[in-house]
Amino acid sequence: MLLICVASCARNSEISPHPAGDALRLNQIQVIGTHNSYRTSISPAALAWLSMKDPKSALALDYTHPDLVGQLNHGVRQIEIDIYADSRGGAYANPRGAQWERQAGIAPHPDDIHPKGMSGTDFKVMHIIDLDQRANCEPLRACLAELHDWSLAHPNHLPIFVDIETKQAAPSLKIPFSKPERFTPETYDRLDNEIRDVISIKNLIVPDQVRGSFFTLNEAIHHNEWPSVENARGKFVFLLDRPADTARYTVGHPSLRGRVMFTNSTPGAPEAAFTELNDDDARAHAETEKKIADLVRDGYLVRTRADANTVEARADDVSRRDTALRSGAQLVTTDYPASEPAKWNGYHVALPDNVIARCNPVNRKTGCEPSELTEGPQDGSK
């Protein structure tokens, strides 16, 4: 543990010290994020085939996003990227979906067959193996480079949260999908190193910084050790959206020592600083709102969804959205930010007055002013 601490402390020597007690903290704001931010429209051929096999799943995939830069330019401050490991290279270069479509009498779309873009050993960005592999950036390194370059051009931006979901299983549909590669502690080492390679450590907020002198990360967040918003400007916070993999990610890294990402953890666990809580049942909205609010008051960073699978958007049902915004969850994600309203009725998710961030409605700092959350001039200098 001592060696790990020494290494991590050295890497983080350029990171700003903890803020004064009256500073607006990272966990005292609320921003809007996008779900599956990398995802472009599923091809018409794949959608037609899936509509024959599973109409409900086909409806759930009827959304799309522009490139990451476009989303950031419109105020999105949380990005979600799904990745698949491909340590041998080419595992996803010949998706089975094209074969399934031909068998059903459907001509595959050319974009569904792209062996060149899938040939290397990079982490691949896509939604559903074999079927929904289109992305607005590929591979992960290219996505990170887009985020990095945008950040350099907008040095005063509020912190950007990057939710990484590691995909390791095929969908539960009764279809012979390919089997994704399993992530191991070594895979996660490679992932951390790639993030550090593209985005400098001085532009990252990592668990070691938040933990400080406390023994566990969980103890630190209960003592309000999140950095200030001012110290977080121009920086990224990476989140690992794979609770089942926390044990693998923490092998040799107790309480996330030396790691880059905050894990989606069970509250109270040594490494717990971030968690997710989603609500798919309208009857449970009030209960979910209270649970999230309690977690926020306890110091946790919480992500929740305002809508899912196009259900709320098609019905123009804002109850889940409004619950999410009231709950105090710092990260409220949607398939339909204000710049991308639903095509059926204009449903969208935005903060009041369409601001990029607001003082958190549950744990706001006393005297918090909207002016503390503006991004001001962006002159491209660091």
CSV table of C-alpha atoms in Angstrom, one decimal:
chain,number,residue,atom,x,y,z
A,1,MET,CA,0.0,0.0,0.0
A,2,LEU,CA,2.8,2.4,0.8
A,3,LEU,CA,4.4,1.9,-2.6
A,4,ILE,CA,1.1,2.5,-4.3
A,5,CYS,CA,0.6,5.7,-2.3
A,6,VAL,CA,4.0,7.0,-3.2
A,7,ALA,CA,3.5,6.4,-6.9
A,8,SER,CA,0.0,7.9,-6.9
A,9,CYS,CA,1.1,10.9,-4.8
A,10,ALA,CA,3.9,11.6,-7.3
A,11,ARG,CA,1.5,11.5,-10.2
A,12,ASN,CA,-0.8,13.9,-8.5
A,13,SER,CA,1.7,16.4,-7.4
A,14,GLU,CA,0.4,18.9,-9.9
A,15,ILE,CA,-3.2,18.7,-8.8
A,16,SER,CA,-4.5,21.7,-6.8
A,17,PRO,CA,-4.8,21.3,-3.0
A,18,HIS,CA,-8.1,20.9,-1.3
A,19,PRO,CA,-10.2,24.0,-1.3
A,20,ALA,CA,-11.2,26.3,1.5
A,21,GLY,CA,-14.2,25.2,3.6
A,22,ASP,CA,-16.5,27.8,2.0
A,23,ALA,CA,-15.8,26.9,-1.6
A,24,LEU,CA,-18.4,25.5,-3.9
A,25,ARG,CA,-17.6,21.8,-4.2
A,26,LEU,CA,-17.7,19.5,-7.2
A,27,ASN,CA,-20.6,17.5,-5.6
A,28,GLN,CA,-22.7,20.7,-5.0
A,29,ILE,CA,-23.7,21.3,-8.6
A,30,GLN,CA,-26.0,19.6,-11.1
A,31,VAL,CA,-25.4,19.1,-14.8
A,32,ILE,CA,-27.1,17.3,-17.7
A,33,GLY,CA,-25.5,14.4,-19.4
A,34,THR,CA,-26.2,12.2,-22.4
A,35,HIS,CA,-26.8,8.4,-22.3
A,36,ASN,CA,-24.7,6.5,-24.8
A,37,SER,CA,-23.2,9.8,-26.0
A,38,TYR,CA,-21.1,8.1,-28.8
A,39,ARG,CA,-24.1,6.4,-30.4
A,40,THR,CA,-25.3,7.3,-33.9
A,41,SER,CA,-28.5,5.9,-35.4
A,42,ILE,CA,-28.7,2.1,-35.9
A,43,SER,CA,-28.7,1.3,-39.6
A,44,PRO,CA,-32.1,1.0,-41.3
A,45,ALA,CA,-31.2,-2.6,-42.2
A,46,ALA,CA,-30.3,-3.6,-38.7
A,47,LEU,CA,-33.4,-1.8,-37.3
A,48,ALA,CA,-35.7,-3.6,-39.8
A,49,TRP,CA,-34.2,-7.0,-38.8
A,50,LEU,CA,-34.5,-6.3,-35.1
A,51,SER,CA,-38.1,-5.0,-35.6
A,52,MET,CA,-38.9,-8.5,-36.9
A,53,LYS,CA,-37.2,-10.3,-34.0
A,54,ASP,CA,-37.9,-8.0,-31.1
A,55,PRO,CA,-40.1,-5.0,-31.8
A,56,LYS,CA,-39.8,-3.6,-28.2
A,57,SER,CA,-36.0,-3.6,-28.4
A,58,ALA,CA,-36.1,-1.9,-31.8
A,59,LEU,CA,-38.3,0.9,-30.4
A,60,ALA,CA,-35.8,1.4,-27.6
A,61,LEU,CA,-32.9,2.0,-30.0
A,62,ASP,CA,-34.7,4.8,-31.9
A,63,TYR,CA,-32.4,7.7,-30.8
A,64,THR,CA,-29.1,9.2,-31.9
A,65,HIS,CA,-26.5,11.8,-30.9
A,66,PRO,CA,-24.2,14.2,-32.8
A,67,ASP,CA,-20.5,14.0,-32.3
A,68,LEU,CA,-19.1,14.6,-28.8
A,69,VAL,CA,-17.8,18.1,-29.6
A,70,GLY,CA,-21.3,19.1,-30.7
A,71,GLN,CA,-22.8,17.9,-27.5
A,72,LEU,CA,-20.2,19.7,-25.4
A,73,ASN,CA,-20.7,22.9,-27.4
A,74,HIS,CA,-24.4,22.7,-26.5
A,75,GLY,CA,-23.7,22.4,-22.7
A,76,VAL,CA,-23.7,18.7,-22.1
A,77,ARG,CA,-21.2,18.1,-19.2
A,78,GLN,CA,-21.5,14.4,-18.7
A,79,ILE,CA,-20.6,11.9,-21.5
A,80,GLU,CA,-21.1,8.2,-21.5
A,81,ILE,CA,-19.0,5.8,-23.6
A,82,ASP,CA,-19.5,2.0,-23.9
A,83,ILE,CA,-16.3,0.1,-24.7
A,84,TYR,CA,-15.4,-3.5,-25.6
A,85,ALA,CA,-11.9,-5.0,-25.0
A,86,ASP,CA,-10.2,-6.4,-28.1
A,87,SER,CA,-6.8,-7.6,-26.9
A,88,ARG,CA,-6.1,-9.8,-29.9
A,89,GLY,CA,-7.6,-7.4,-32.5
A,90,GLY,CA,-10.4,-7.8,-35.0
A,91,ALA,CA,-12.9,-9.5,-32.7
A,92,TYR,CA,-15.7,-7.3,-33.9
A,93,ALA,CA,-14.6,-6.7,-37.5
A,94,ASN,CA,-17.2,-9.0,-39.0
A,95,PRO,CA,-20.5,-8.5,-37.2
A,96,ARG,CA,-22.9,-11.3,-37.5
A,97,GLY,CA,-25.8,-8.9,-38.0
A,98,ALA,CA,-25.1,-8.6,-41.7
A,99,GLN,CA,-25.5,-12.4,-42.1
A,100,TRP,CA,-28.7,-12.4,-40.1
A,101,GLU,CA,-30.1,-9.6,-42.3
A,102,ARG,CA,-29.3,-11.4,-45.5
A,103,GLN,CA,-30.9,-14.5,-44.2
A,104,ALA,CA,-34.1,-12.5,-43.6
A,105,GLY,CA,-34.0,-11.0,-47.1
A,106,ILE,CA,-32.7,-7.6,-46.0
A,107,ALA,CA,-29.7,-6.0,-47.7
A,108,PRO,CA,-27.1,-5.0,-45.1
A,109,HIS,CA,-26.2,-1.4,-44.9
A,110,PRO,CA,-22.5,-0.8,-46.0
A,111,ASP,CA,-21.8,1.0,-42.7
A,112,ASP,CA,-22.6,-2.2,-40.8
A,113,ILE,CA,-19.5,-4.0,-42.2
A,114,HIS,CA,-16.3,-2.1,-41.4
A,115,PRO,CA,-13.4,-4.4,-40.7
A,116,LYS,CA,-10.8,-1.7,-41.1
A,117,GLY,CA,-12.1,0.4,-38.2
A,118,MET,CA,-12.4,-2.7,-36.0
A,119,SER,CA,-9.1,-4.4,-36.9
A,120,GLY,CA,-6.7,-3.1,-34.2
A,121,THR,CA,-6.3,-4.0,-30.5
A,122,ASP,CA,-7.8,-0.7,-29.3
A,123,PHE,CA,-10.8,-0.5,-27.0
A,124,LYS,CA,-13.8,-0.5,-29.4
A,125,VAL,CA,-16.7,1.9,-28.9
A,126,MET,CA,-20.2,0.5,-29.7
A,127,HIS,CA,-23.5,-0.3,-28.2
A,128,ILE,CA,-24.6,-3.8,-29.1
A,129,ILE,CA,-22.1,-6.4,-30.5
A,130,ASP,CA,-22.9,-7.7,-34.0
A,131,LEU,CA,-25.9,-5.4,-34.4
A,132,ASP,CA,-25.5,-1.8,-33.3
A,133,GLN,CA,-21.8,-1.0,-33.8
A,134,ARG,CA,-22.0,2.5,-35.2
A,135,ALA,CA,-20.3,5.2,-33.2
A,136,ASN,CA,-19.5,8.9,-33.7
A,137,CYS,CA,-15.9,8.3,-32.6
A,138,GLU,CA,-13.8,5.1,-32.9
A,139,PRO,CA,-11.8,3.7,-31.1
A,140,LEU,CA,-11.9,4.9,-27.5
A,141,ARG,CA,-8.5,6.7,-28.0
A,142,ALA,CA,-10.1,8.8,-30.7
A,143,CYS,CA,-13.0,9.7,-28.5
A,144,LEU,CA,-10.7,10.7,-25.7
A,145,ALA,CA,-8.7,12.9,-28.1
A,146,GLU,CA,-11.8,14.7,-29.1
A,147,LEU,CA,-12.6,15.5,-25.5
A,148,HIS,CA,-9.0,16.5,-24.8
A,149,ASP,CA,-8.8,18.9,-27.8
A,150,TRP,CA,-12.1,20.5,-27.0
A,151,SER,CA,-11.0,21.0,-23.4
A,152,LEU,CA,-7.8,22.7,-24.6
A,153,ALA,CA,-9.9,25.1,-26.7
A,154,HIS,CA,-12.2,25.8,-23.7
A,155,PRO,CA,-9.9,26.0,-20.7
A,156,ASN,CA,-12.4,27.5,-18.3
A,157,HIS,CA,-15.0,24.8,-18.8
A,158,LEU,CA,-16.8,23.2,-15.9
A,159,PRO,CA,-15.7,19.7,-15.0
A,160,ILE,CA,-16.7,17.1,-17.6
A,161,PHE,CA,-17.8,13.7,-16.2
A,162,VAL,CA,-17.0,10.7,-18.5
A,163,ASP,CA,-19.0,7.6,-17.7
A,164,ILE,CA,-17.2,4.5,-19.0
A,165,GLU,CA,-19.3,1.3,-19.4
A,166,THR,CA,-17.3,-1.8,-20.1
A,167,LYS,CA,-19.4,-4.2,-22.1
A,168,GLN,CA,-18.7,-7.8,-21.4
A,169,ALA,CA,-21.8,-9.7,-22.3
A,170,ALA,CA,-24.1,-10.2,-25.3
A,171,PRO,CA,-27.7,-9.1,-25.1
A,172,SER,CA,-30.2,-11.5,-23.5
A,173,LEU,CA,-32.1,-11.9,-26.8
A,174,LYS,CA,-32.3,-15.5,-28.0
A,175,ILE,CA,-29.9,-14.9,-30.8
A,176,PRO,CA,-26.3,-16.3,-31.2
A,177,PHE,CA,-24.4,-13.1,-30.6
A,178,SER,CA,-20.6,-13.1,-30.5
A,179,LYS,CA,-19.1,-13.4,-27.0
A,180,PRO,CA,-17.3,-10.2,-25.9
A,181,GLU,CA,-14.0,-10.3,-24.1
A,182,ARG,CA,-13.9,-10.3,-20.4
A,183,PHE,CA,-12.1,-7.4,-18.6
A,184,THR,CA,-9.4,-8.4,-16.1
A,185,PRO,CA,-7.4,-6.3,-13.7
A,186,GLU,CA,-4.7,-6.2,-16.4
A,187,THR,CA,-7.3,-4.9,-19.0
A,188,TYR,CA,-8.2,-2.2,-16.5
A,189,ASP,CA,-4.5,-1.3,-16.1
A,190,ARG,CA,-4.4,-0.8,-19.9
A,191,LEU,CA,-7.5,1.3,-19.8
A,192,ASP,CA,-6.2,3.6,-17.1
A,193,ASN,CA,-3.0,4.0,-18.9
A,194,GLU,CA,-4.7,4.9,-22.1
A,195,ILE,CA,-6.8,7.6,-20.4
A,196,ARG,CA,-3.6,9.0,-18.8
A,197,ASP,CA,-1.8,8.9,-22.2
A,198,VAL,CA,-4.5,11.0,-23.9
A,199,ILE,CA,-5.6,13.3,-21.1
A,200,SER,CA,-2.8,14.5,-18.9
A,201,ILE,CA,-3.0,13.7,-15.2
A,202,LYS,CA,-3.0,17.4,-14.5
A,203,ASN,CA,-6.4,17.6,-16.3
A,204,LEU,CA,-7.9,14.7,-14.3
A,205,ILE,CA,-9.6,14.5,-11.0
A,206,VAL,CA,-8.8,11.1,-9.6
A,207,PRO,CA,-9.6,9.2,-6.4
A,208,ASP,CA,-6.2,9.8,-4.8
A,209,GLN,CA,-6.8,13.6,-4.9
A,210,VAL,CA,-10.2,13.3,-3.3
A,211,ARG,CA,-9.0,10.8,-0.6
A,212,GLY,CA,-6.2,13.0,0.5
A,213,SER,CA,-5.0,12.0,3.9
A,214,PHE,CA,-8.0,9.8,4.8
A,215,PHE,CA,-7.5,6.1,4.8
A,216,THR,CA,-10.5,5.4,2.5
A,217,LEU,CA,-12.2,7.3,-0.2
A,218,ASN,CA,-15.6,6.8,1.5
A,219,GLU,CA,-14.3,8.4,4.7
A,220,ALA,CA,-13.1,11.4,2.7
A,221,ILE,CA,-16.3,12.1,0.9
A,222,HIS,CA,-18.2,12.0,4.2
A,223,HIS,CA,-15.8,14.8,5.3
A,224,ASN,CA,-16.7,16.9,2.2
A,225,GLU,CA,-13.3,16.4,0.5
A,226,TRP,CA,-14.5,16.8,-3.1
A,227,PRO,CA,-12.4,19.5,-4.9
A,228,SER,CA,-13.8,23.0,-5.5
A,229,VAL,CA,-15.5,23.8,-8.8
A,230,GLU,CA,-12.8,26.3,-9.5
A,231,ASN,CA,-10.1,23.7,-9.0
A,232,ALA,CA,-12.1,21.4,-11.3
A,233,ARG,CA,-12.4,23.7,-14.2
A,234,GLY,CA,-10.7,22.4,-17.4
A,235,LYS,CA,-10.6,18.9,-15.9
A,236,PHE,CA,-12.3,15.5,-16.3
A,237,VAL,CA,-13.8,13.0,-13.8
A,238,PHE,CA,-13.9,9.4,-15.1
A,239,LEU,CA,-16.5,7.1,-13.7
A,240,LEU,CA,-16.6,3.3,-14.1
A,241,ASP,CA,-20.2,2.2,-14.8
A,242,ARG,CA,-19.7,-1.5,-14.0
A,243,PRO,CA,-20.5,-2.2,-10.3
A,244,ALA,CA,-19.9,-6.0,-10.8
A,245,ASP,CA,-16.3,-5.2,-11.8
A,246,THR,CA,-15.4,-3.1,-8.7
A,247,ALA,CA,-13.5,-6.1,-7.2
A,248,ARG,CA,-11.5,-6.5,-10.4
A,249,TYR,CA,-10.7,-2.8,-10.7
A,250,THR,CA,-9.5,-2.6,-7.1
A,251,VAL,CA,-7.2,-5.6,-7.2
A,252,GLY,CA,-3.9,-4.1,-5.9
A,253,HIS,CA,-5.6,-0.7,-5.6
A,254,PRO,CA,-7.5,-0.7,-2.3
A,255,SER,CA,-9.9,2.2,-2.0
A,256,LEU,CA,-8.9,3.0,-5.6
A,257,ARG,CA,-5.3,4.0,-4.8
A,258,GLY,CA,-3.5,4.8,-8.0
A,259,ARG,CA,-6.6,4.3,-10.1
A,260,VAL,CA,-8.1,6.8,-12.6
A,261,MET,CA,-11.8,6.1,-12.4
A,262,PHE,CA,-14.3,6.4,-9.6
A,263,THR,CA,-16.3,3.1,-9.4
A,264,ASN,CA,-20.1,2.8,-9.3
A,265,SER,CA,-19.9,1.3,-5.8
A,266,THR,CA,-22.2,0.3,-3.0
A,267,PRO,CA,-22.5,3.2,-0.5
A,268,GLY,CA,-20.4,2.6,2.5
A,269,ALA,CA,-17.8,0.5,0.7
A,270,PRO,CA,-14.2,1.7,1.2
A,271,GLU,CA,-14.0,2.9,-2.4
A,272,ALA,CA,-17.5,4.4,-2.6
A,273,ALA,CA,-17.7,8.0,-3.7
A,274,PHE,CA,-19.9,7.6,-6.7
A,275,THR,CA,-23.0,5.6,-7.3
A,276,GLU,CA,-25.9,5.3,-9.7
A,277,LEU,CA,-29.6,5.0,-8.8
A,278,ASN,CA,-32.2,4.7,-11.6
A,279,ASP,CA,-35.9,4.5,-11.4
A,280,ASP,CA,-37.9,2.6,-14.1
A,281,ASP,CA,-41.1,2.4,-12.2
A,282,ALA,CA,-43.3,5.6,-12.0
A,283,ARG,CA,-44.9,4.3,-8.8
A,284,ALA,CA,-41.5,4.6,-7.1
A,285,HIS,CA,-40.6,8.1,-8.1
A,286,ALA,CA,-41.0,9.6,-4.7
A,287,GLU,CA,-39.1,6.8,-3.0
A,288,THR,CA,-36.2,7.1,-5.5
A,289,GLU,CA,-36.1,10.9,-5.1
A,290,LYS,CA,-35.7,10.5,-1.3
A,291,LYS,CA,-33.0,7.8,-1.7
A,292,ILE,CA,-30.9,10.0,-4.1
A,293,ALA,CA,-31.3,13.1,-1.9
A,294,ASP,CA,-30.1,11.1,1.1
A,295,LEU,CA,-27.0,9.9,-0.8
A,296,VAL,CA,-26.3,13.5,-2.0
A,297,ARG,CA,-26.5,14.8,1.5
A,298,ASP,CA,-24.1,12.1,2.6
A,299,GLY,CA,-21.5,13.4,0.1
A,300,TYR,CA,-21.9,10.9,-2.7
A,301,LEU,CA,-21.8,11.8,-6.4
A,302,VAL,CA,-24.9,10.3,-7.9
A,303,ARG,CA,-25.9,9.7,-11.5
A,304,THR,CA,-29.6,9.0,-12.5
A,305,ARG,CA,-31.5,8.8,-15.7
A,306,ALA,CA,-34.3,11.1,-16.7
A,307,ASP,CA,-35.6,8.7,-19.4
A,308,ALA,CA,-34.8,5.3,-20.9
A,309,ASN,CA,-35.6,3.2,-24.0
A,310,THR,CA,-37.5,6.1,-25.6
A,311,VAL,CA,-40.5,5.3,-23.3
A,312,GLU,CA,-40.8,8.7,-21.6
A,313,ALA,CA,-40.0,10.6,-24.7
A,314,ARG,CA,-42.7,8.9,-26.8
A,315,ALA,CA,-45.3,9.6,-24.2
A,316,ASP,CA,-44.0,13.1,-23.4
A,317,ASP,CA,-43.9,11.9,-19.7
A,318,VAL,CA,-41.8,14.3,-17.7
A,319,SER,CA,-42.4,12.8,-14.3
A,320,ARG,CA,-39.2,10.8,-14.2
A,321,ARG,CA,-37.3,13.8,-15.5
A,322,ASP,CA,-38.7,16.1,-12.9
A,323,THR,CA,-38.0,13.6,-10.2
A,324,ALA,CA,-34.4,13.3,-11.3
A,325,LEU,CA,-33.8,17.0,-11.3
A,326,ARG,CA,-35.4,17.5,-7.9
A,327,SER,CA,-33.5,14.6,-6.4
A,328,GLY,CA,-30.2,16.5,-6.3
A,329,ALA,CA,-28.4,13.8,-8.4
A,330,GLN,CA,-25.4,15.7,-9.7
A,331,LEU,CA,-25.5,13.9,-13.1
A,332,VAL,CA,-28.9,13.6,-14.8
A,333,THR,CA,-28.6,11.8,-18.1
A,334,THR,CA,-31.0,11.6,-21.0
A,335,ASP,CA,-31.2,10.6,-24.7
A,336,TYR,CA,-32.8,14.0,-25.4
A,337,PRO,CA,-30.8,17.1,-24.2
A,338,ALA,CA,-32.3,20.5,-25.1
A,339,SER,CA,-30.3,20.5,-28.3
A,340,GLU,CA,-31.7,17.1,-29.3
A,341,PRO,CA,-35.4,17.1,-28.6
A,342,ALA,CA,-37.5,14.0,-29.3
A,343,LYS,CA,-38.8,14.0,-32.8
A,344,TRP,CA,-42.3,12.9,-31.7
A,345,ASN,CA,-43.2,15.8,-29.5
A,346,GLY,CA,-40.2,17.9,-28.5
A,347,TYR,CA,-39.6,16.1,-25.2
A,348,HIS,CA,-36.2,17.1,-23.8
A,349,VAL,CA,-34.2,17.5,-20.5
A,350,ALA,CA,-32.7,20.8,-19.5
A,351,LEU,CA,-31.9,22.7,-16.3
A,352,PRO,CA,-34.0,25.8,-15.6
A,353,ASP,CA,-33.1,28.7,-17.9
A,354,ASN,CA,-31.1,26.2,-20.0
A,355,VAL,CA,-27.9,26.8,-18.0
A,356,ILE,CA,-25.0,24.5,-18.2
A,357,ALA,CA,-24.9,23.8,-14.5
A,358,ARG,CA,-26.8,25.0,-11.4
A,359,CYS,CA,-26.4,25.1,-7.7
A,360,ASN,CA,-27.5,21.7,-6.4
A,361,PRO,CA,-31.1,21.8,-5.2
A,362,VAL,CA,-30.4,19.4,-2.3
A,363,ASN,CA,-26.9,20.2,-0.9
A,364,ARG,CA,-26.3,23.6,-2.4
A,365,LYS,CA,-23.6,25.7,-0.7
A,366,THR,CA,-25.0,28.5,1.4
A,367,GLY,CA,-25.0,31.6,-0.8
A,368,CYS,CA,-24.3,29.7,-4.0
A,369,GLU,CA,-24.8,32.0,-6.9
A,370,PRO,CA,-25.3,31.1,-10.6
A,371,SER,CA,-22.4,33.3,-11.5
A,372,GLU,CA,-20.1,30.7,-9.8
A,373,LEU,CA,-21.1,28.3,-12.5
A,374,THR,CA,-20.6,30.3,-15.7
A,375,GLU,CA,-17.8,29.3,-18.0
A,376,GLY,CA,-16.8,32.8,-19.1
A,377,PRO,CA,-14.5,33.6,-22.0
A,378,GLN,CA,-12.8,30.7,-23.6
A,379,ASP,CA,-9.6,31.9,-25.2
A,380,GLY,CA,-8.0,28.5,-25.9
A,381,SER,CA,-5.0,29.1,-23.6
A,382,LYS,CA,-4.1,27.1,-20.6
